[in-house]
Amino acid sequence: MIRKKDILNIMGSRCPDSIIKIRIKINKIKNGDLIFVISDDQTTKYEIPRFCTFMNHILLLTIYKSNIYKFLIQKKIIE
């Protein structure tokens, strides 16, 4: 279940600001928690998967519709 506080609306932000905002949000949540990102920056469809791979986060869902990009990211789980 996604709570309102777990939604990161970065509409209007452009890379690299988009990725910086995501990183700041992810640093504030616990390992294994989710964030739902909403963006209108077309570069996020490439940059967010790269960011997740580089930082070992899990990209659970991507939705591209009408120039709106949505991503569900799970913060890496440290065992």
C-alpha positions as a Markdown table, in Angstrom:
| # | Residue | x | y | z |
|---|---|---|---|---|
| 1 | Met | 0.0 | 0.0 | 0.0 |
| 2 | Ile | 1.4 | 3.4 | -1.0 |
| 3 | Arg | 0.8 | 6.2 | 1.5 |
| 4 | Lys | 0.7 | 9.8 | 0.5 |
| 5 | Lys | 4.0 | 10.5 | 2.2 |
| 6 | Asp | 5.6 | 7.8 | 0.0 |
| 7 | Ile | 4.6 | 9.6 | -3.2 |
| 8 | Leu | 7.3 | 11.8 | -4.8 |
| 9 | Asn | 5.9 | 14.3 | -7.3 |
| 10 | Ile | 8.8 | 15.7 | -9.3 |
| 11 | Met | 6.7 | 17.2 | -12.1 |
| 12 | Gly | 8.5 | 20.1 | -13.6 |
| 13 | Ser | 12.0 | 18.9 | -12.4 |
| 14 | Arg | 14.6 | 18.1 | -15.0 |
| 15 | Cys | 17.6 | 15.8 | -14.7 |
| 16 | Pro | 19.8 | 15.9 | -12.7 |
| 17 | Asp | 17.5 | 17.6 | -10.2 |
| 18 | Ser | 15.0 | 14.7 | -10.7 |
| 19 | Ile | 17.5 | 12.1 | -9.6 |
| 20 | Ile | 18.8 | 14.2 | -6.8 |
| 21 | Lys | 15.3 | 14.6 | -5.3 |
| 22 | Ile | 14.7 | 10.8 | -5.6 |
| 23 | Arg | 18.0 | 10.1 | -3.9 |
| 24 | Ile | 17.2 | 12.5 | -1.0 |
| 25 | Lys | 13.8 | 10.8 | -0.6 |
| 26 | Ile | 15.3 | 7.3 | -0.6 |
| 27 | Asn | 17.9 | 8.3 | 2.0 |
| 28 | Lys | 15.0 | 9.2 | 4.3 |
| 29 | Ile | 13.1 | 5.9 | 4.1 |
| 30 | Lys | 13.9 | 2.5 | 5.6 |
| 31 | Asn | 15.4 | -0.4 | 3.7 |
| 32 | Gly | 12.7 | -2.3 | 1.9 |
| 33 | Asp | 10.3 | 0.7 | 1.9 |
| 34 | Leu | 8.7 | 1.9 | -1.3 |
| 35 | Ile | 8.4 | 5.3 | -3.0 |
| 36 | Phe | 6.1 | 6.1 | -6.0 |
| 37 | Val | 7.7 | 8.7 | -8.3 |
| 38 | Ile | 5.6 | 10.8 | -10.7 |
| 39 | Ser | 7.5 | 12.8 | -13.4 |
| 40 | Asp | 7.0 | 14.6 | -16.7 |
| 41 | Asp | 10.7 | 14.5 | -17.6 |
| 42 | Gln | 11.1 | 12.1 | -20.4 |
| 43 | Thr | 14.8 | 11.4 | -19.4 |
| 44 | Thr | 13.5 | 9.8 | -16.2 |
| 45 | Lys | 12.5 | 6.7 | -18.2 |
| 46 | Tyr | 16.2 | 6.1 | -18.8 |
| 47 | Glu | 17.7 | 7.7 | -15.7 |
| 48 | Ile | 15.6 | 6.1 | -13.0 |
| 49 | Pro | 16.3 | 2.5 | -14.1 |
| 50 | Arg | 20.0 | 3.3 | -14.3 |
| 51 | Phe | 19.9 | 5.0 | -10.9 |
| 52 | Cys | 18.2 | 1.9 | -9.4 |
| 53 | Thr | 20.7 | -0.5 | -10.9 |
| 54 | Phe | 23.6 | 1.6 | -9.8 |
| 55 | Met | 22.3 | 2.0 | -6.2 |
| 56 | Asn | 21.0 | -1.6 | -6.0 |
| 57 | His | 17.4 | -0.4 | -5.5 |
| 58 | Ile | 14.6 | -2.4 | -7.1 |
| 59 | Leu | 12.4 | -0.9 | -9.8 |
| 60 | Leu | 9.1 | -2.7 | -9.3 |
| 61 | Leu | 6.9 | -0.9 | -11.8 |
| 62 | Thr | 7.2 | 1.6 | -14.6 |
| 63 | Ile | 4.2 | 3.3 | -16.4 |
| 64 | Tyr | 4.5 | 5.7 | -19.3 |
| 65 | Lys | 1.3 | 7.3 | -20.4 |
| 66 | Ser | 0.6 | 10.7 | -21.9 |
| 67 | Asn | 4.0 | 12.1 | -21.2 |
| 68 | Ile | 3.6 | 11.2 | -17.5 |
| 69 | Tyr | 6.2 | 8.7 | -16.1 |
| 70 | Lys | 5.5 | 6.7 | -13.0 |
| 71 | Phe | 7.9 | 4.5 | -11.1 |
| 72 | Leu | 7.6 | 2.3 | -8.0 |
| 73 | Ile | 11.0 | 1.9 | -6.4 |
| 74 | Gln | 11.9 | -0.3 | -3.4 |
| 75 | Lys | 14.9 | 0.8 | -1.4 |
| 76 | Lys | 17.6 | -1.8 | -1.4 |
| 77 | Ile | 17.3 | -4.4 | 1.3 |
| 78 | Ile | 20.4 | -4.9 | 3.4 |
| 79 | Glu | 20.7 | -8.3 | 5.0 |
